[in-house]
Structures are given as C-alpha cells and as structure tokens.
Amino acid sequence: MTSLTHLNLSLTGFRGKIPPQIGNLSNLVYLDLSSVFANGTVPSQIGNLSKLQYLDLSGNYFLGEGMAIPSFLCAITSLTHLDLSLTGLMGKIPSQIGNLSNLVYLGLGGYSDFEPPLFAENVEWLSSMWKLEYLYLSNANLSKAFHWLHTLQSLPSLTHLYLSHCTLPHYNEPSLLNFSSLQTLHLSDTSYSPAISFVPKWIFKLKKLVSLQLRGNKFQGPIPCGIRNLTLLQNLDLSGNSFSSSIPDCLYGLHRLKSLDLRSSNLHGTISDALGNLTSLVELDLSYNQLEGTIPTSLGNLTSLVALYLSYNQLEGTIPTFLGNLRNSREIDLTYLDLSINKFSGNPFESLGSLSKLSSLWIDGNNFQGVVKEDDLANLTSLTDFGASGNNFTLKVGPNWIPNFQLTYLEVTSWQLGPSFPLWIQSQNKLKYVGLSNTGIFDSIPTWFWEAHSQVLYLNLSHNHIRGELVTTIKNPISIQTVDLSTNHLCGKLPYLSNDVYDLDLSTNSFSESMQDFLCNNQDKPMQLEFLNLASNNLSGEIPDCWINWPFLVEVNLQSNHFVGNFPPSMGSLAELQSLEIRNNLLSGIFPTSLKKTSQLISLDLGENNLSGCIPTWVGEKLSNMKILRLRSNSFSGHIPNEIFQMSLLQVLDLAKNNFSGNIPSCFRNLSAMTLVNRSTYPRIYSHAPNDTYYSSVSGIVSVLLWLKGRGDEYRNILGLVTSIDLSSNKLLGDIPREITDLNGLNFLNLSHNQLIGPIPEGIGNMGSLQTIDLSRNQISGEIPPTISNLSFLSMLDVSYNHLKGKIPTGTQLQTFDASSFIGNNLCGPPLPINCSSNGKTHSYEGSHGHGVNWFFVSATIGFVVGLWIVIAPLLICRSWRHVYFHFLDHVWFKLQSFSSYSITV
C-alpha cells in the first residue's frame, strides 16, 4: 500500500514490535500508532518517511526499552506533530531535535512509574522551535536546568505548556519570567527545588491564561487572591492541595469561569452567596472537603451549570427547590449531580423531580427519608446512573409500573423494596450494575431475571431473605461477572457458572450436598473465576479434586461447612492463590504438601479441623509472602519449625490448641513485620486479581478470625495493623526465648497453657507496642520484671497460675488490672489484697478460683471459732454463770421497753 498517506492504528489492540516494513510507506503524511501496546525499539526505517508531518507513538510504555530518543527521528524535518510521551524512552534529549523547526506540537512526557528523561542544562535546541505552540512534558527533572523556563518564554508561538509531574527550579523573583502569550499552563503534581508551599507568584502575571491547572501540589495556607488578576480564566483546577481555608470571595470575581475544581483541598466554612456571580459555570466540583451549612440560594443563578459535585462534605438541610430549575434559554439542564456522603435530610425528589435531562444522580450516604412514588420519578426520563444507598427510602409503586428511564447503574442498598422481588427491574434492559442489598426482599429470584439481564456485569442481592434454589444448568449457567448473593436463605445445589464469572459470593446461605457438579463440570476451558466465597453453608462430602480447571483463583473461602477427608492435591495448581480459608470443617490428614507450589499465598487459615502430623519446614521457606498463618485447633504435633520464624512478612501466627512440643524457636528477629514500630502499612491486607474487568473486583480484602483480648472476632478493615503470636494450649517446654523482646511491633502475645519454665525475659519492657500479654497456666518462675510497667499500651495482662514471686511492679496500668490476673503465684502488692512484708517474705493469693490454700482466710476462720468458744464454753459448763448471763439479758430488755414507752408518750 505504498500510496497510503494516512494510517491510524491507535487503540486497536495490536501488540508486539512495530514492523520495519512500515518504512516502505514512503508517501505517509500521517502515522498514529499510539497505545497499540508496542514493545521493542522504534524501527530505524521510520526515518525514511521524509513526507511525514504527523507522528504519534505515545502510550506504548515499553517501546523504548530504556533507549534514548533515536537520532533518525530528528531527521524528519517535515514533522509538525511529534508525540513520544509514555514510550519508555529516556536519557538526554538529543540536541539534533532542534532540527525539527517546523514542529507545532512536541510531546516528551512520561509517568513516575518509569524512569524519566534526563534533561541537560543545555536547552539551546528549544530556541530554534519558533513555530512551537504545544509543549507537553511530564515527570521530568528540570531543577538543574535553571535557564529552562527562560528559554521557553522566548518562544514566540508557545501558547500551551504542560509541565505536570515535573521538578522545576523555584524563582524567588517573579519578574524574571514573562510568558505573555501563554493560554494554557498545567503544573499538576509539580515539585520545586528548593521546595515551596505556596503558589508561585509569577503565575499571576499570565494575563492571557484561559486554563490553569495546579492540582496536587500540596500548597498550604489560604487560596491566594492574586489569582483574580487572571480575568480571562475559563478553567481553574486547584484540587488536591492543603489550603485549609474557606473559599475566598476573590474566586467569585472570575466571571468567565466555566470549570472550577476545588475538590480535596481541605476547604472549610460555608459556601458563600457570592457563588451566584459565576454565571458562566458549566462544571463545579467542591467535593471531598469540610464544607458545612446549607446550599446557598444564589446557586439558582448558575443557569449554565451541567455538573455539580458536592459529595464528601458536611453540608446539611433539605435540597432547595431551585436546584430543580437550573436551566437557561438554551434548555441546558443539570445532567450530573453528586450530593453523596453529607448530612442532607428530607425527601430530595420533591426538588429534583423536574430535572428531565439529569443523567447521573448520586445521593447515597445522607439522612434522606420518605416514600418515593411513581410520580416522583416520572420526569427523570434521562436518568442512567442512580446511586442512593444508605438512606431511609421506601419505594411504593404499582406491580405494573414501568419507569420512564433506562438505567445502566442502580444502587439502592438499604431501601425498602420488598417483600416481593421488584418486577419493574425486568424493564431495565440496559443495566450493567445492580445493587439491591438489604432491601427487604422475601421472595425467590424469578427465572426471567437471569435471561432478561444477561448484559448485567455486577449483581448484589446480599443481606435479604431470598429463598429457594438457583435454577441453572450447564447450558444456562450464571454468566454475570460479579455475583453477591451472600446472607440469604438460598438452598439446594450450588449453581452452574459460565466462563464469564470473575467474583462469586454465596456465603451464609443453606446450600447443601457436594461441590462435585459445581467444580468439576467445566472441563472444556479454564474458568476465569478469581474470588470464590462459599463460607457458612451446609456443603458436605470431600472437597473435589478439580481445581486445575480454576487457574486464576486469588481467594478461596470454604470455611464453616461440613467438608471431610483429605486436602485436595490439585489445589496446589492455583498459582495465583493469595488467600485460602478452610477453617471450621472436618478435614483430616497431614499438612497439605500441595501448597508448596502456592508461593503467592498471603493468608492461610486451616484452623478448627482434624489435621495432624508435623508442620513441614518448607512452609517457612516456600511461602515467603505469608502474612497470616492460622492453624489453630487441630492436632498438629512435633516441634515448631525454626523456618516459620524466618517469614519476614508474617504479621499473625496462630498455632494455639494443638499438640506442639519442644522449645519455642528463638529466631524472632527475622519476623521483620513484627520488629518495626510505626511500620508503614495499610489498615487492610489486599489480594490482587490478575485480570481487570469492568465492575469486577481488582482486589479483595483479606479477613481472618482472631482470638485477641479474650474473644474471637473477624478482623478485616484493620487486619493490616495487627501483629499477633498465639502459641497457647500446646505442650511447649523450656524458657521463654529472650529474643522475643526484639519484637517491638508485636501487639498481642499469648503463650498460656503450656509447660514453660524460667523467668519472664527482662527486656519485655522494650516491646512497646504490646496491648495484651497472656503467660498464664505455665511454670514460669522468678519476679515480674519491673520494665513491664513501661508498656503504656498494655490493656490486658495475665500471669496467673505460675511460680512467680515478689512484689508486683508499680505502673500506670498494672494496678488497674483485676487481681485474677496475678493469682496462683507468690506475689504481693496491689491489685492483690496482700501487702508485701518488710522482711521480704511473700504470700500466696489464690482468689475465688484458686487451687492452693489461702492461709489468710484459714487463720481468720480459726480465730473466729476459738474466740466464740472462749465465751460459749463457760456458759455450758457452769449453771450459775448461765443464770447471771440470762438475768442480765432480761434486765437490758426491760430497760429498752421502758425507754420505748416513754418516747411514744412524749
């Protein structure tokens, strides 16, 4: 096709190397290969295209292979448009690029994930580009190129400058710069050398600016009012900064503004009535701030407004009626409205029901309430996206109601839609996302639902009372990408799945029988499923050995069922597996050797089963990514392998209630995740899926049942902050290793119910992150180290029933604990009611649950009995004493009666 002049293959999905034969297209004027996932090097034959004017290779991240910009590109002097951004090219910009004097557009930007180009201080090549209008750079370090901005301002045609993600020199004297012709300036996520925390003053001199973007620069203080000098501004983006001020009135003087973005800027205070001065506004974003008060009435003046974002603030009150009348003579209505996560109240549909062109409405997470009827929704004929969860609405419509809109996104969690399944859903044949969780449905899922909504990509019907079976067959399986039917009353066999399902949650239902048909009837091609949750059902039998058909599984949760038999060997074929929970079943056999191949495992929970044998040493060697290892309540025996304590990422180790014996390994310092105080981590532990599909989970949140602070709780949202070692209820011997005190980041330690001897390590006070310590029911001896009082976060301590002696150390927390935490020892001092004697002797205090002899109470009882009989015995023996004693009692009684009669008379 040698006569071809225009070739555009951008975004076509082509992959691989650019063929060198492309150089044969000698008549090409226009060549666009952007975002075709090209790799390798740029073929030199492109340099033969002498007529080429437009060349775009951008968006091919691995094209450059770390090479510098090829010199042959600098020889195509006919080029007017050259875009090499996001190609992986790096190194110095060749000076020969100055030969491209006809360039109007030059793009050389990169992303921070890839090594940026290195720019020399010599930028003379720029001065020859006198036709250049658009210069796009990003992620470039220009801090040493002091003359860079000076050279740029000498370009007579430069009107659009993009320097986002760059490092720039800071000019203390703004008069040094004068970009008199600039119309567009983007400095998003830009850093300065030396660092500054304010908007550079030279920007306020750019009187011709139409678009200014200063997003994500961490600027502090109030928004500078020098910005009012830029009277031609139409687009202003100050989002992602830390201004920590209210919105200044000077912004409301920019009457030409069409787009104002102040989201995530730490703004507070109320929204001024002066907002109504910006009558040209088309888009206003004030989301993710701390704004309070009500929506000002002047917002009704913004008759050109198309998109309004007020989410994630503290705004309150009802939605004003004028918001439903935002239109001008051109009949432009509000099309996008986001009021979510505020404190609004009332019924918003009374104000918004007339917005006939509203396509996206987000009102979730407020205090809205009321009954929504057919008439309230009748005029919303353009609605496509509707998010209204977390409010208190009741939808009352007739059984034959057909909405006037066609939704693609529906999220009405916590609405009252039931008790019947909403029939009007059948008319919504464009739905992609359906969220009907906790909507009071007491019905079964109609058979028409699966057929009528084959286009749905996300379905959430969880936390309802849906009953019955899921009627599916091999020929008509579930084919929705993400399905969440958890916490219902579904029963029968597990449904059949198609190859299109990526995320399935059927937990907390009543599914029964075997997994055989579910797992083993898809033999023709690998299943795409990544997240599988079948926890808390009535599934029984052996776990089928067909996991080789499910190679993309990232999370598998089969806990709290009735599975028996051995661990299926084919589960070891799950190379992507990162979280496996099979606790609370009836599995038997030894530790599954097939898991040796699952090197990506982050969390493994085999607790509450009947597994036995030893823990193999390869667990600590092969599963090096492990963060959660829970083998609690099995019959494992033998020594705890040293290799377990070599897992540097391990945060939770729970081996409690087994039959482990021998000494506790001493190589604690290798548990790096437990040795770091204030380690940089996220509250959640995520598993990451290999595929990224629309509406399906890119990542899952790992959860696990942990026994901390004396009770079992499911940890999920803060699991990443938890560090715990639980070796309790085993047969461990020997001393507590001194090296355990290296775990400065450990939160919870439980070594109770073992046969440990020796002292509590002296350095225990160095474990400053400890919140609970349980060393009870051992044979630990010596005194409690005084350093234990240094543990300022300690909320629970139990050293009961050991051989400890001496005084309980005094400290802020120790004396607030219950005495039962110290009984069964030879301890004294608060909180025990035994004072430590001056001669150094100690006493034993057992309390109400002790098993020893409490001599304090024994001596008190003996004293009482002896004293009583000293008085009683003489009276029994001597009759005359008895007569005198009882005569005395009669005389006292007579006196009391006389005194009482006299008092009544008076």
Coordinates of N, CA, C and O in Angstrom, one line a residue, residues 533-602:
N533 N -16.3 -17.4 47.4 CA -16.7 -17.4 48.8 C -17.9 -18.3 49.0 O -19.0 -17.9 48.6
L534 N -17.7 -19.5 49.6 CA -18.8 -20.4 49.8 C -18.9 -20.7 51.3 O -19.5 -21.7 51.8
A535 N -18.4 -19.8 52.2 CA -18.4 -19.9 53.6 C -19.8 -20.0 54.2 O -20.8 -19.5 53.7
S536 N -19.9 -20.7 55.4 CA -21.1 -20.7 56.2 C -22.3 -21.3 55.4 O -23.3 -20.6 55.3
N537 N -22.1 -22.4 54.8 CA -23.3 -23.1 54.2 C -23.3 -24.5 54.8 O -22.7 -24.8 55.9
N538 N -24.0 -25.4 54.1 CA -24.2 -26.8 54.6 C -23.6 -27.8 53.6 O -24.0 -28.9 53.5
L539 N -22.5 -27.4 52.9 CA -21.8 -28.2 52.0 C -21.1 -29.4 52.7 O -20.6 -29.2 53.8
S540 N -21.1 -30.5 52.1 CA -20.6 -31.7 52.7 C -19.8 -32.6 51.7 O -19.6 -32.2 50.6
G541 N -19.3 -33.7 52.2 CA -18.5 -34.6 51.4 C -17.1 -34.1 51.3 O -16.7 -33.2 52.0
E542 N -16.3 -34.7 50.5 CA -14.9 -34.3 50.3 C -14.9 -33.1 49.3 O -15.7 -32.9 48.5
I543 N -13.8 -32.3 49.5 CA -13.6 -31.2 48.6 C -13.1 -31.8 47.3 O -12.1 -32.5 47.3
P544 N -13.8 -31.6 46.2 CA -13.4 -32.2 44.9 C -12.0 -31.8 44.5 O -11.5 -30.8 44.8
D545 N -11.4 -32.7 43.7 CA -10.0 -32.5 43.3 C -10.0 -32.1 41.8 O -9.3 -32.7 41.0
C546 N -10.7 -31.0 41.5 CA -10.8 -30.4 40.2 C -10.3 -29.0 40.0 O -10.8 -28.3 39.1
W547 N -9.5 -28.6 40.9 CA -9.1 -27.2 41.0 C -8.2 -26.8 39.8 O -8.0 -25.6 39.6
I548 N -7.7 -27.7 39.1 CA -6.8 -27.4 38.0 C -7.6 -26.6 36.9 O -7.0 -26.0 36.0
N549 N -8.9 -26.7 36.9 CA -9.8 -26.0 35.9 C -10.0 -24.6 36.3 O -10.7 -23.8 35.6
W550 N -9.5 -24.1 37.5 CA -9.7 -22.8 38.0 C -8.4 -22.1 38.3 O -8.1 -21.7 39.4
P551 N -7.6 -21.9 37.3 CA -6.2 -21.4 37.5 C -6.1 -20.0 37.9 O -5.0 -19.6 38.4
F552 N -7.1 -19.1 37.8 CA -7.0 -17.7 38.2 C -7.5 -17.4 39.6 O -7.5 -16.2 39.9
L553 N -7.9 -18.4 40.3 CA -8.4 -18.1 41.7 C -7.4 -17.4 42.5 O -6.2 -17.8 42.7
V554 N -7.8 -16.3 43.2 CA -7.0 -15.5 44.1 C -7.4 -15.7 45.5 O -6.6 -15.8 46.4
E555 N -8.7 -15.8 45.8 CA -9.2 -16.0 47.1 C -10.2 -17.2 47.0 O -11.1 -17.3 46.2
V556 N -10.1 -18.1 48.0 CA -11.0 -19.3 48.2 C -11.4 -19.3 49.6 O -10.5 -19.5 50.5
N557 N -12.7 -19.2 49.9 CA -13.2 -19.3 51.3 C -14.2 -20.4 51.4 O -15.3 -20.3 50.8
L558 N -13.9 -21.5 52.1 CA -14.8 -22.6 52.2 C -15.1 -22.9 53.7 O -15.5 -24.0 54.1
Q559 N -14.8 -21.9 54.5 CA -14.9 -22.1 56.0 C -16.4 -22.4 56.4 O -17.3 -22.0 55.8
S560 N -16.5 -23.0 57.6 CA -17.8 -23.3 58.3 C -18.7 -24.0 57.4 O -19.9 -23.6 57.2
N561 N -18.3 -25.2 56.8 CA -19.1 -26.1 56.2 C -18.9 -27.5 56.8 O -18.5 -27.5 58.0
H562 N -19.2 -28.6 56.1 CA -19.1 -29.9 56.7 C -18.1 -30.8 55.8 O -18.4 -32.0 55.7
F563 N -17.1 -30.2 55.3 CA -16.2 -31.0 54.4 C -15.4 -32.0 55.2 O -15.0 -31.7 56.4
V564 N -15.2 -33.1 54.6 CA -14.4 -34.2 55.3 C -13.3 -34.6 54.4 O -13.2 -34.2 53.2
G565 N -12.5 -35.6 54.9 CA -11.4 -36.1 54.0 C -10.2 -35.3 54.0 O -10.0 -34.4 54.8
N566 N -9.3 -35.7 53.0 CA -8.0 -35.0 52.9 C -8.1 -33.8 52.0 O -9.1 -33.5 51.3
F567 N -7.1 -33.0 52.1 CA -7.0 -31.7 51.3 C -6.8 -32.2 49.9 O -5.9 -33.0 49.6
P568 N -7.5 -31.5 48.9 CA -7.4 -32.0 47.5 C -6.0 -31.5 46.9 O -5.7 -30.3 47.0
P569 N -5.2 -32.5 46.4 CA -3.9 -32.1 45.8 C -3.9 -31.1 44.7 O -3.0 -30.3 44.6
S570 N -5.0 -31.1 43.9 CA -5.0 -30.1 42.8 C -5.1 -28.7 43.2 O -4.8 -27.8 42.4
M571 N -5.4 -28.4 44.5 CA -5.4 -27.0 44.9 C -4.0 -26.4 44.8 O -3.8 -25.2 44.8
G572 N -3.0 -27.3 44.8 CA -1.6 -26.8 44.7 C -1.3 -26.2 43.3 O -0.3 -25.5 43.1
S573 N -2.3 -26.4 42.3 CA -2.1 -25.8 41.0 C -2.5 -24.4 40.9 O -2.3 -23.8 39.8
L574 N -3.1 -23.9 42.0 CA -3.6 -22.5 41.9 C -2.4 -21.5 42.2 O -2.2 -21.0 43.3
A575 N -1.7 -21.2 41.1 CA -0.5 -20.4 41.2 C -0.8 -19.0 41.6 O 0.1 -18.3 42.1
E576 N -2.0 -18.5 41.4 CA -2.4 -17.1 41.7 C -3.0 -17.0 43.1 O -3.3 -15.9 43.6
L577 N -3.2 -18.1 43.8 CA -3.9 -18.1 45.1 C -3.1 -17.3 46.1 O -1.9 -17.5 46.4
Q578 N -3.9 -16.4 46.8 CA -3.3 -15.5 47.8 C -4.0 -15.6 49.1 O -3.4 -15.2 50.2
S579 N -5.2 -16.1 49.2 CA -5.9 -16.2 50.4 C -6.7 -17.5 50.4 O -7.5 -17.7 49.5
L580 N -6.5 -18.4 51.4 CA -7.2 -19.7 51.5 C -7.7 -19.9 52.9 O -7.0 -19.9 53.9
E581 N -9.1 -20.0 53.0 CA -9.7 -20.2 54.3 C -10.6 -21.4 54.3 O -11.6 -21.5 53.5
I582 N -10.2 -22.5 55.0 CA -11.0 -23.7 55.1 C -11.2 -24.0 56.6 O -11.4 -25.2 57.0
R583 N -11.2 -23.1 57.5 CA -11.4 -23.3 58.9 C -12.8 -23.9 59.2 O -13.7 -23.7 58.4
N584 N -12.9 -24.5 60.4 CA -14.1 -25.0 60.9 C -14.8 -25.9 59.9 O -16.0 -25.8 59.5
N585 N -14.1 -27.0 59.5 CA -14.6 -28.1 58.8 C -14.2 -29.4 59.5 O -13.8 -29.3 60.7
L586 N -14.2 -30.5 58.8 CA -13.8 -31.8 59.4 C -12.7 -32.4 58.6 O -12.6 -33.7 58.5
L587 N -11.8 -31.6 58.0 CA -10.7 -32.2 57.2 C -9.7 -32.9 58.1 O -9.5 -32.6 59.2
S588 N -9.2 -34.0 57.5 CA -8.2 -34.8 58.2 C -6.9 -34.9 57.4 O -6.8 -34.4 56.3
G589 N -6.0 -35.7 57.9 CA -4.7 -35.9 57.2 C -3.7 -35.0 57.7 O -3.8 -34.3 58.7
I590 N -2.5 -34.9 56.9 CA -1.4 -34.1 57.3 C -1.5 -32.7 56.6 O -2.4 -32.5 55.8
F591 N -0.5 -31.9 57.0 CA -0.4 -30.6 56.4 C -0.3 -30.8 54.9 O 0.6 -31.5 54.4
P592 N -1.2 -30.1 54.1 CA -1.2 -30.4 52.6 C 0.1 -30.0 51.9 O 0.5 -28.8 51.8
T593 N 0.8 -31.0 51.4 CA 2.1 -30.8 50.7 C 1.9 -30.1 49.4 O 2.8 -29.4 48.9
S594 N 0.7 -30.1 48.8 CA 0.4 -29.5 47.5 C 0.6 -28.0 47.6 O 0.8 -27.3 46.6
L595 N 0.4 -27.4 48.8 CA 0.5 -26.0 49.0 C 1.9 -25.5 48.8 O 2.2 -24.2 48.7
K596 N 2.9 -26.3 48.6 CA 4.3 -25.9 48.4 C 4.4 -25.1 47.1 O 5.3 -24.2 47.0
K597 N 3.5 -25.3 46.2 CA 3.5 -24.6 44.9 C 2.8 -23.2 44.9 O 2.9 -22.4 44.0
T598 N 2.0 -23.0 46.0 CA 1.3 -21.7 46.0 C 2.1 -20.6 46.7 O 1.8 -20.2 47.8
S599 N 3.1 -20.2 46.0 CA 4.1 -19.3 46.5 C 3.5 -17.8 46.7 O 4.2 -17.0 47.4
Q600 N 2.3 -17.6 46.2 CA 1.7 -16.2 46.3 C 0.9 -16.1 47.5 O 0.4 -15.0 47.8
L601 N 0.7 -17.1 48.3 CA -0.2 -17.1 49.5 C 0.2 -16.0 50.4 O 1.3 -15.9 50.9
I602 N -0.8 -15.2 50.8 CA -0.7 -14.2 51.8 C -1.3 -14.6 53.1 O -0.8 -14.3 54.2

